[in-house]
Amino acid sequence: MKKIVYLPLDERPVNLVFPQQLANITDLTMCVPHPSILGRKKKPADFHAIKEWLFHETKHAHYLVVSIDMLIYGGIVPSRLHSLSKEECNARLQILNLVKKQNPKIKILAFNLIMRAPAYSSSEEEPDYYQLHGREIFRFGWLTDKMDKEKLDRPEETELISIQEKVPAEILSDFLNRREVNFFVNQQVIRLTNEELIDFLIIPLDDNSKYGFSPKEQRQLILQVEEQNLFDRVSIYPGADEIGCTLFAKVFCEVKNYVPRIFVRYSSTKGPEIIPKYEDRSLNESIKSHITASGGIMLDYSKDADILLMVNSPAVGEFNVAEQGTYKERHRSYFSEVHQQEFVRVMEYYLNEKKFIALADVATCNGSDNVLMKLLAKKGLLSKINCYAGWNTSGNTIGTVNAHAIVASYYNESGNEEKLGRSKEFYYSRLVEDWGYQALVRQNVCSEDLPKFGVDYFHLGEYQEEIQNIIQNKLKDFIEQYLTDHEVTLKNVVLPWDRMFEVGFDLSIKTARISAI
């Protein structure tokens, strides 16, 4: 039995728990650190405790899947707040050399984000000054990057001058210095990949756009990758919180000598070419990256595919992509260029043909497309679909459902009820969280319940436990309405960062028999 040591990006369920749940479907062993040493939101992880844990657990392990952001900075949010020097970061990075020296046969798969620069002003996950100057800092990066390639127009020149006058020099300097350090770390991990200390590397683009700090750094890193002829071992594409799942799927494929064949089908003709919100490239190109990085290949036809990846896609990109809200508020293209009736009908046909169906729901951001999900429920198809995701960004969704589909498709015809049951539980967890919570309950609680307590979305305070109980009860109502094919038990609902954005819970299902289809 192969042992995988996994150091996650942070302690939230999407990073810590999801990869474990995928590993539990398999016969591979995944070892993770205790949450108590992983920090919490802006509080960095305990570096020395992680160092000791890594040395102990990797001594006889076969694989290490490691978040460099966690190893060096103490997590995704601390990576945007730290004051470490290049020398300090490089010293922490040398831990990987010591791991390899102790266990020369271990394979190291690493990931390290290009630090984001959100397009909005908020200090929720950024430095305090981002509350006042976040939008201007983003625009500074956007304009200066564009300026390197083409001439700014007069309003853009005026805007750039205004930003430089408005944002204090010390604030801009702090932000740019941190970016420089983080960029240096990415250069170093590419170097370590070239030296074959790191066997495979993903550099995800977190909250990316056409111009800005991230795309500029991406281009420089790609040139380094090309110069060192590493395109077979380094992937750079939009993503973040799903990468732990992606790299587990890659390890799984290598251990099982499995090359999953994936056919991609869209709900909209324009879907493959739209640029998703928070990303910098077409949806189809991103999907290629997710499939390739996880060990799969993309087929041009469905007949021989192990997985049919059904993509509920928007027909419009970037800022016009719908967030959670009423159907009538959506961009007009949702009423003419997304053919959900045909999409559901062809899904039903494939299911009747015993095809393995994974549904990537990216037509809306931050939760499921409620219109599609209600139609699938009405047609009685929810219990027949194999895998699903529809949370936060397009990259988060695709990476999660793709990784689950790779693992689950391998066991699809095995008849192993235990493994199929665990896969079904992960699938139902996605329905409850991505559809039940993100698309329905979260909005309902924000509008109906939070005002009663006098709290807001990001600060639940002393009422957090009571709000968690309300959410749990409403999710149980959702289950009773839509997920009646199995006996589903939901408990231990938590809001890990004391806000409404993400949720965690324990879910189990009881069935007389779980079939492969």
Coordinates of C-alpha atoms in Angstrom, one line a residue:
M1 CA 0.0 0.0 0.0
K2 CA 1.5 3.3 -1.1
K3 CA 1.7 6.1 1.5
I4 CA 1.1 9.8 0.4
V5 CA 2.1 12.6 2.8
Y6 CA 0.0 15.7 2.1
L7 CA 0.7 19.2 3.3
P8 CA -2.4 21.3 2.3
L9 CA -2.7 25.0 1.3
D10 CA -4.6 25.8 4.5
E11 CA -6.9 24.1 7.1
R12 CA -10.3 24.7 5.4
P13 CA -12.2 21.6 4.3
V14 CA -11.7 22.3 0.5
N15 CA -7.9 22.0 1.0
L16 CA -7.5 19.7 4.0
V17 CA -10.6 17.4 3.8
F18 CA -11.4 17.0 0.1
P19 CA -8.2 15.2 -0.9
Q20 CA -8.5 12.9 2.1
Q21 CA -12.1 12.0 1.1
L22 CA -10.8 11.1 -2.4
A23 CA -8.0 9.1 -0.9
N24 CA -10.5 7.2 1.3
I25 CA -12.2 5.9 -1.9
T26 CA -8.9 4.2 -2.8
D27 CA -6.5 1.8 -1.3
L28 CA -3.8 4.5 -0.9
T29 CA -2.9 5.9 2.5
M30 CA -2.9 9.7 2.9
C31 CA -1.3 11.2 5.9
V32 CA -2.1 14.9 6.8
P33 CA -1.0 17.1 9.7
H34 CA -3.3 17.9 12.6
P35 CA -5.3 21.1 11.9
S36 CA -3.9 22.6 15.1
I37 CA -0.5 23.2 13.5
L38 CA -1.9 24.6 10.3
G39 CA -2.8 28.1 11.5
R40 CA -6.1 29.7 10.8
K41 CA -6.9 32.3 8.1
K42 CA -4.4 35.2 8.8
K43 CA -2.6 33.3 11.5
P44 CA 0.3 31.4 9.9
A45 CA 0.9 27.7 10.5
D46 CA 3.5 26.6 13.1
F47 CA 6.6 26.3 10.8
H48 CA 8.7 24.2 13.3
A49 CA 5.8 21.8 14.0
I50 CA 5.3 21.3 10.3
K51 CA 9.0 20.8 9.7
E52 CA 9.1 18.0 12.4
W53 CA 5.9 16.5 11.1
L54 CA 7.3 16.3 7.5
F55 CA 10.5 14.7 8.6
H56 CA 8.7 12.1 10.6
E57 CA 6.0 11.2 8.1
T58 CA 8.1 11.2 4.9
K59 CA 10.8 8.9 6.3
H60 CA 9.0 5.8 4.7
A61 CA 6.5 7.5 2.4
H62 CA 6.3 7.0 -1.4
Y63 CA 4.9 10.5 -2.3
L64 CA 4.9 14.0 -0.8
V65 CA 2.2 16.3 -2.1
V66 CA 3.2 19.7 -0.7
S67 CA 1.9 23.2 -0.7
I68 CA 4.9 25.5 -0.9
D69 CA 2.7 28.4 0.3
M70 CA 2.0 26.4 3.5
L71 CA 5.6 25.2 3.9
I72 CA 7.2 28.7 3.6
Y73 CA 4.5 31.3 4.6
G74 CA 2.1 29.2 6.7
G75 CA -0.9 29.1 4.3
I76 CA -2.6 30.9 1.5
V77 CA -3.6 34.0 3.4
P78 CA -0.3 34.4 5.2
S79 CA 1.4 34.3 1.8
R80 CA -0.2 37.7 1.2
L81 CA 0.8 39.1 4.6
H82 CA 4.3 37.9 5.5
S83 CA 7.4 39.9 5.9
L84 CA 9.9 37.1 5.1
S85 CA 13.0 37.9 3.2
K86 CA 14.2 35.9 0.1
E87 CA 16.9 34.4 2.2
E88 CA 14.4 33.2 4.9
C89 CA 12.1 31.7 2.2
N90 CA 15.0 29.9 0.5
A91 CA 16.1 28.5 3.8
R92 CA 12.7 27.1 4.5
L93 CA 12.5 25.7 1.0
Q94 CA 15.7 23.6 1.7
I95 CA 13.5 21.4 3.9
L96 CA 12.6 19.5 0.7
N97 CA 16.3 18.8 0.2
L98 CA 16.5 17.3 3.7
V99 CA 13.3 15.2 3.0
K100 CA 14.8 13.8 -0.2
K101 CA 18.2 13.1 1.5
Q102 CA 16.4 11.2 4.2
N103 CA 14.2 9.3 1.7
P104 CA 15.9 9.4 -1.8
K105 CA 13.1 7.3 -3.4
I106 CA 10.2 9.7 -2.4
K107 CA 8.5 11.5 -5.2
I108 CA 7.7 15.2 -4.5
L109 CA 4.7 16.9 -6.2
A110 CA 4.5 20.5 -5.3
F111 CA 2.3 23.5 -5.9
N112 CA 2.8 27.2 -5.3
L113 CA 0.5 30.0 -6.1
I114 CA 1.2 33.2 -8.0
M115 CA 0.0 35.7 -5.4
R116 CA -3.3 37.3 -6.3
A117 CA -4.3 41.0 -6.5
P118 CA -8.1 41.1 -6.2
A119 CA -9.9 43.6 -8.3
Y120 CA -11.9 44.9 -5.2
S121 CA -11.1 46.7 -2.0
S122 CA -11.3 44.3 1.0
S123 CA -8.9 43.3 3.8
E124 CA -10.7 40.1 4.6
E125 CA -7.9 38.0 3.2
E126 CA -5.4 40.8 2.3
P127 CA -3.3 43.4 4.2
D128 CA -5.3 45.9 6.1
Y129 CA -4.5 48.7 3.6
Y130 CA -6.3 46.7 0.9
Q131 CA -9.6 47.8 2.5
L132 CA -8.9 51.3 1.3
H133 CA -6.6 50.9 -1.7
G134 CA -7.3 47.4 -3.1
R135 CA -9.0 48.4 -6.2
E136 CA -6.3 51.0 -7.0
I137 CA -3.5 48.5 -6.4
F138 CA -5.2 46.0 -8.8
R139 CA -5.6 48.8 -11.4
F140 CA -2.0 49.8 -11.0
G141 CA -0.9 46.3 -11.9
W142 CA -3.4 46.1 -14.7
L143 CA -2.3 49.4 -16.3
T144 CA 1.4 49.0 -15.8
D145 CA 1.3 45.5 -17.4
K146 CA -0.8 46.7 -20.3
M147 CA 1.6 49.6 -20.7
D148 CA 4.5 47.2 -21.3
K149 CA 2.7 45.8 -24.4
E150 CA 0.7 48.7 -25.8
K151 CA 0.1 52.4 -25.4
L152 CA -2.4 53.4 -22.8
D153 CA -5.3 55.7 -23.9
R154 CA -5.7 59.1 -22.4
P155 CA -8.2 58.1 -19.6
E156 CA -5.9 55.2 -18.6
E157 CA -2.9 57.5 -18.4
T158 CA -4.9 59.8 -16.2
E159 CA -6.1 57.0 -14.1
L160 CA -2.5 55.7 -13.6
I161 CA -1.3 59.2 -12.5
S162 CA -4.3 59.4 -10.1
I163 CA -3.5 56.0 -8.5
Q164 CA 0.2 57.0 -8.0
E165 CA -0.9 60.2 -6.3
K166 CA -3.7 58.5 -4.2
V167 CA -1.9 55.3 -2.9
P168 CA 0.8 56.1 -0.3
A169 CA 4.2 55.1 -1.6
E170 CA 5.0 52.9 1.4
I171 CA 1.8 50.9 0.9
L172 CA 2.6 50.2 -2.8
S173 CA 6.2 49.4 -1.8
D174 CA 5.0 46.9 0.8
F175 CA 2.8 45.2 -1.7
L176 CA 5.4 45.1 -4.5
N177 CA 8.2 43.9 -2.2
R178 CA 6.1 41.0 -1.1
R179 CA 5.2 40.1 -4.7
E180 CA 8.9 40.2 -5.5
V181 CA 9.7 37.7 -2.7
N182 CA 6.9 35.4 -3.7
F183 CA 7.9 35.6 -7.3
F184 CA 11.5 34.6 -6.3
V185 CA 10.1 31.6 -4.5
N186 CA 8.3 30.5 -7.7
Q187 CA 11.6 30.9 -9.6
Q188 CA 13.3 28.7 -7.0
V189 CA 10.7 25.9 -7.1
I190 CA 11.1 25.8 -10.9
R191 CA 14.8 25.5 -10.4
L192 CA 14.3 22.7 -8.0
T193 CA 12.1 21.0 -10.5
N194 CA 14.9 21.3 -13.1
E195 CA 17.3 19.8 -10.6
E196 CA 14.8 16.9 -10.2
L197 CA 14.3 17.5 -6.5
I198 CA 10.7 18.2 -7.3
D199 CA 9.2 15.7 -9.7
F200 CA 6.1 17.6 -10.7
L201 CA 5.1 21.2 -10.1
I202 CA 1.8 23.2 -10.5
I203 CA 1.9 27.0 -10.3
P204 CA -1.8 28.0 -10.0
L205 CA -3.0 31.5 -10.9
D206 CA -5.3 32.7 -8.1
D207 CA -7.9 35.3 -9.2
N208 CA -6.3 36.1 -12.5
S209 CA -7.1 38.5 -15.4
K210 CA -6.0 39.5 -18.9
Y211 CA -3.5 42.2 -17.5
G212 CA -2.0 42.6 -14.1
F213 CA 0.6 41.5 -11.7
S214 CA -0.3 37.8 -12.0
P215 CA -0.2 37.5 -15.9
K216 CA 3.0 39.5 -16.0
E217 CA 4.7 37.1 -13.5
Q218 CA 3.1 34.1 -15.3
R219 CA 4.8 35.1 -18.6
Q220 CA 8.2 35.4 -16.9
L221 CA 7.8 32.0 -15.2
I222 CA 6.7 30.4 -18.5
L223 CA 9.9 31.7 -20.2
Q224 CA 11.9 30.1 -17.4
V225 CA 10.1 26.8 -17.8
E226 CA 10.7 26.9 -21.6
E227 CA 14.3 27.8 -21.2
Q228 CA 14.8 24.8 -19.0
N229 CA 12.6 22.5 -21.2
L230 CA 10.3 21.6 -18.3
F231 CA 6.8 21.8 -20.0
D232 CA 6.4 18.1 -19.3
R233 CA 6.8 18.6 -15.5
V234 CA 5.5 22.2 -14.8
S235 CA 2.0 23.3 -15.3
I236 CA 0.8 27.0 -14.9
Y237 CA -2.9 27.6 -15.1
P238 CA -5.8 29.2 -13.2
G239 CA -6.7 27.5 -9.9
A240 CA -6.0 27.4 -6.2
D241 CA -8.0 25.4 -3.6
E242 CA -8.6 22.4 -5.9
I243 CA -4.9 21.6 -6.6
G244 CA -4.5 19.2 -3.7
C245 CA -7.2 17.0 -5.3
T246 CA -5.6 17.4 -8.7
L247 CA -2.2 16.2 -7.5
F248 CA -3.7 13.3 -5.6
A249 CA -5.4 12.2 -8.8
K250 CA -2.1 12.4 -10.6
V251 CA -0.4 10.2 -7.9
F252 CA -3.4 7.8 -8.2
C253 CA -3.0 7.5 -11.9
E254 CA 0.7 6.8 -11.6
V255 CA 0.3 4.2 -8.9
K256 CA -2.5 2.4 -10.8
N257 CA -0.9 2.9 -14.3
Y258 CA -4.3 4.4 -15.3
V259 CA -4.7 6.9 -18.1
P260 CA -8.3 8.1 -17.9
R261 CA -9.8 9.0 -21.2
I262 CA -12.1 12.0 -20.9
F263 CA -14.6 13.4 -23.4
V264 CA -15.9 17.0 -22.8
R265 CA -19.4 18.1 -23.7
Y266 CA -20.8 21.6 -23.2
S267 CA -24.3 23.1 -22.6
S268 CA -23.5 26.1 -24.8
T269 CA -21.9 26.4 -28.2
K270 CA -19.9 29.4 -27.0
G271 CA -18.9 27.7 -23.8
P272 CA -15.5 26.4 -24.8
E273 CA -14.3 29.8 -25.8
I274 CA -15.6 32.1 -23.0
I275 CA -13.1 33.4 -20.5
P276 CA -14.4 32.5 -17.0
K277 CA -14.6 35.1 -14.3
Y278 CA -11.4 35.4 -12.3
E279 CA -9.4 33.7 -15.1
D280 CA -7.3 34.7 -18.1
R281 CA -8.0 32.1 -20.8
S282 CA -10.8 30.2 -22.5
L283 CA -12.7 27.6 -20.5
N284 CA -11.6 24.8 -22.8
E285 CA -7.9 25.6 -22.4
S286 CA -8.4 25.6 -18.6
I287 CA -10.1 22.2 -18.8
K288 CA -7.2 20.8 -20.9
S289 CA -4.8 22.0 -18.1
H290 CA -6.8 20.3 -15.3
I291 CA -7.1 17.0 -17.2
T292 CA -3.5 16.9 -18.2
A293 CA -2.1 17.9 -14.8
S294 CA -4.1 15.1 -13.1
G295 CA -3.0 12.4 -15.5
G296 CA -5.8 12.2 -17.9
I297 CA -6.1 12.7 -21.6
M298 CA -8.9 14.5 -23.5
L299 CA -10.7 12.6 -26.3
D300 CA -12.4 14.0 -29.3
Y301 CA -15.3 11.4 -29.1
S302 CA -17.4 9.8 -26.4
K303 CA -17.4 6.2 -27.5
D304 CA -14.2 5.0 -25.8
A305 CA -14.2 7.5 -23.0
D306 CA -13.9 6.4 -19.4
I307 CA -15.4 9.7 -18.3
L308 CA -17.9 12.0 -19.9
L309 CA -17.3 15.5 -18.5
M310 CA -20.5 17.4 -18.9
V311 CA -19.8 21.1 -18.6
N312 CA -22.7 23.4 -17.8
S313 CA -21.1 26.5 -19.3
P314 CA -22.1 30.1 -19.7
A315 CA -22.2 31.7 -23.1
V316 CA -20.6 34.9 -21.9
G317 CA -17.4 35.5 -20.0
E318 CA -15.6 37.4 -17.3
F319 CA -17.7 40.1 -15.5
N320 CA -20.9 39.0 -17.2
V321 CA -20.9 35.5 -15.7
A322 CA -23.8 35.2 -13.3
E323 CA -23.2 35.1 -9.6
Q324 CA -25.8 33.6 -7.2
G325 CA -29.0 35.6 -7.6
T326 CA -32.4 35.4 -9.3
Y327 CA -32.7 33.9 -12.7
K328 CA -34.1 37.1 -14.2
E329 CA -30.9 39.0 -13.2
R330 CA -28.7 37.0 -15.4
H331 CA -27.1 38.2 -18.7
R332 CA -29.5 37.8 -21.6
S333 CA -27.2 35.1 -23.2
Y334 CA -28.4 32.7 -20.5
F335 CA -31.9 32.9 -22.0
S336 CA -30.7 32.2 -25.6
E337 CA -27.3 30.6 -25.8
V338 CA -27.4 28.0 -23.0
H339 CA -29.5 25.1 -24.0
Q340 CA -30.2 23.3 -20.7
Q341 CA -33.1 21.2 -22.1
E342 CA -30.8 19.6 -24.7
F343 CA -28.0 19.3 -22.1
V344 CA -30.2 17.4 -19.7
R345 CA -31.6 15.2 -22.5
V346 CA -28.2 14.2 -23.7
M347 CA -27.1 13.5 -20.2
E348 CA -30.1 11.3 -19.7
Y349 CA -29.2 9.4 -22.9
Y350 CA -25.6 8.8 -21.8
L351 CA -26.8 7.6 -18.4
N352 CA -29.1 5.1 -20.0
E353 CA -26.2 4.0 -22.1
K354 CA -24.3 3.3 -18.9
K355 CA -21.7 6.0 -19.4
F356 CA -19.8 7.5 -16.5
I357 CA -21.0 11.0 -16.0
A358 CA -19.2 13.8 -14.2
L359 CA -20.9 17.2 -14.2
A360 CA -18.9 20.4 -13.9
D361 CA -21.4 23.2 -13.2
V362 CA -19.6 26.5 -14.1
A363 CA -22.5 28.5 -15.6
T364 CA -22.6 30.5 -12.4
C365 CA -19.9 31.5 -9.9
N366 CA -20.0 30.7 -6.2
G367 CA -22.5 27.9 -6.3
S368 CA -24.6 25.6 -8.5
D369 CA -26.9 26.7 -11.4
N370 CA -30.2 26.2 -9.6
V371 CA -32.1 26.1 -12.8
L372 CA -30.1 23.1 -14.1
M373 CA -30.2 21.3 -10.8
K374 CA -33.9 21.6 -10.4
L375 CA -34.4 20.2 -13.8
L376 CA -32.0 17.2 -13.1
A377 CA -34.0 16.6 -9.9
K378 CA -37.3 16.7 -11.7
K379 CA -36.0 14.2 -14.3
G380 CA -34.8 11.8 -11.5
L381 CA -31.2 12.0 -12.7
L382 CA -29.4 13.2 -9.6
S383 CA -29.0 9.7 -8.1
K384 CA -27.5 8.4 -11.4
I385 CA -24.8 11.0 -12.0
N386 CA -21.4 9.8 -10.7
C387 CA -19.6 13.1 -9.9
Y388 CA -20.4 16.7 -9.5
A389 CA -19.0 20.1 -8.5
G390 CA -20.2 23.6 -8.7
W391 CA -18.4 25.8 -6.2
N392 CA -16.6 29.2 -6.2
T393 CA -14.6 29.6 -9.4
S394 CA -14.6 27.7 -12.6
G395 CA -11.1 26.3 -11.8
N396 CA -12.2 25.2 -8.3
T397 CA -15.1 23.3 -9.8
I398 CA -13.4 21.7 -12.7
G399 CA -10.4 20.6 -10.7
T400 CA -12.5 19.0 -8.0
V401 CA -14.9 17.1 -10.2
N402 CA -12.2 16.0 -12.6
A403 CA -10.1 14.5 -9.7
H404 CA -13.1 12.8 -8.3
A405 CA -14.1 11.4 -11.7
I406 CA -10.6 10.0 -12.3
V407 CA -10.6 8.1 -9.0
A408 CA -14.2 7.0 -9.2
S409 CA -14.1 5.9 -12.8
Y410 CA -11.3 3.5 -12.0
Y411 CA -13.5 1.6 -9.5
N412 CA -16.7 2.1 -11.5
E413 CA -17.0 -1.5 -12.6
S414 CA -15.2 -3.1 -9.6
G415 CA -18.4 -4.0 -7.7
N416 CA -16.5 -2.8 -4.5
E417 CA -19.4 -1.5 -2.4
E418 CA -17.2 0.2 0.1
K419 CA -15.3 2.2 -2.4
L420 CA -18.4 3.0 -4.4
G421 CA -20.2 4.1 -1.3
R422 CA -17.4 6.5 -0.3
S423 CA -17.5 7.9 -3.8
K424 CA -21.2 8.4 -3.6
E425 CA -20.8 10.2 -0.2
F426 CA -18.3 12.6 -1.8
Y427 CA -20.8 13.2 -4.7
Y428 CA -23.7 13.9 -2.3
S429 CA -21.5 16.2 -0.2
R430 CA -20.9 18.3 -3.3
L431 CA -24.6 18.4 -4.0
V432 CA -25.3 19.5 -0.4
E433 CA -22.5 22.1 -0.3
D434 CA -22.4 23.5 -3.8
W435 CA -26.1 23.4 -4.5
G436 CA -27.8 23.3 -1.1
Y437 CA -25.5 25.7 0.7
Q438 CA -23.8 27.9 -1.8
A439 CA -26.7 28.4 -4.2
L440 CA -29.6 28.4 -1.8
V441 CA -29.2 28.3 2.0
R442 CA -26.3 30.8 2.2
Q443 CA -28.4 33.5 0.5
N444 CA -31.4 32.6 2.5
V445 CA -29.6 32.8 5.9
C446 CA -27.9 36.1 4.9
S447 CA -31.2 37.8 4.0
E448 CA -33.5 36.1 6.6
D449 CA -31.4 35.3 9.7
L450 CA -28.2 37.4 9.9
P451 CA -30.2 40.7 10.3
K452 CA -32.0 39.2 13.3
F453 CA -28.6 38.8 15.1
G454 CA -27.2 42.1 14.0
V455 CA -24.2 40.5 12.3
D456 CA -22.9 40.5 8.8
Y457 CA -21.5 38.0 6.2
F458 CA -17.9 38.3 7.4
H459 CA -18.4 38.7 11.2
L460 CA -20.7 36.2 12.9
G461 CA -19.2 36.8 16.4
E462 CA -20.9 35.2 19.4
Y463 CA -23.8 34.0 17.3
Q464 CA -21.8 31.7 15.1
E465 CA -22.9 28.4 16.8
E466 CA -26.5 29.4 16.6
I467 CA -26.2 30.3 12.9
Q468 CA -24.4 27.0 12.2
N469 CA -27.5 25.2 13.7
I470 CA -29.8 27.2 11.5
I471 CA -27.7 26.3 8.5
Q472 CA -27.7 22.6 9.4
N473 CA -31.5 22.6 9.8
K474 CA -32.0 24.3 6.4
L475 CA -29.6 21.9 4.7
K476 CA -31.6 19.0 6.2
D477 CA -34.7 20.5 4.6
F478 CA -32.9 20.8 1.3
I479 CA -31.9 17.1 1.6
E480 CA -35.5 16.1 2.3
Q481 CA -36.7 18.0 -0.7
Y482 CA -34.1 16.9 -3.3
L483 CA -32.0 14.0 -2.2
T484 CA -34.5 11.3 -1.2
D485 CA -33.0 8.4 -3.1
H486 CA -30.7 7.5 -0.2
E487 CA -30.9 7.9 3.5
V488 CA -28.6 10.9 4.0
T489 CA -27.3 11.9 7.4
L490 CA -25.9 15.4 7.9
K491 CA -24.2 16.6 11.1
N492 CA -21.4 18.8 12.6
V493 CA -22.0 21.8 10.3
V494 CA -19.2 24.4 10.8
L495 CA -18.2 27.8 9.4
P496 CA -14.4 27.4 9.6
W497 CA -13.5 31.0 9.2
D498 CA -16.4 32.5 11.2
R499 CA -18.0 33.8 8.0
M500 CA -20.6 32.7 5.5
F501 CA -18.4 32.0 2.5
E502 CA -17.3 28.4 3.2
V503 CA -18.9 25.6 5.2
G504 CA -17.9 22.2 6.5
F505 CA -19.9 19.2 7.6
D506 CA -20.0 15.4 8.0
L507 CA -22.3 13.5 5.6
S508 CA -23.0 9.8 5.3
I509 CA -25.5 7.9 3.2
K510 CA -27.1 4.5 4.0
T511 CA -28.2 2.4 1.1
A512 CA -29.3 -1.2 0.7
R513 CA -26.8 -1.5 -2.2
I514 CA -24.7 0.9 -4.1
S515 CA -24.3 0.1 -7.8
A516 CA -21.7 1.3 -10.2
I517 CA -24.2 3.2 -12.3

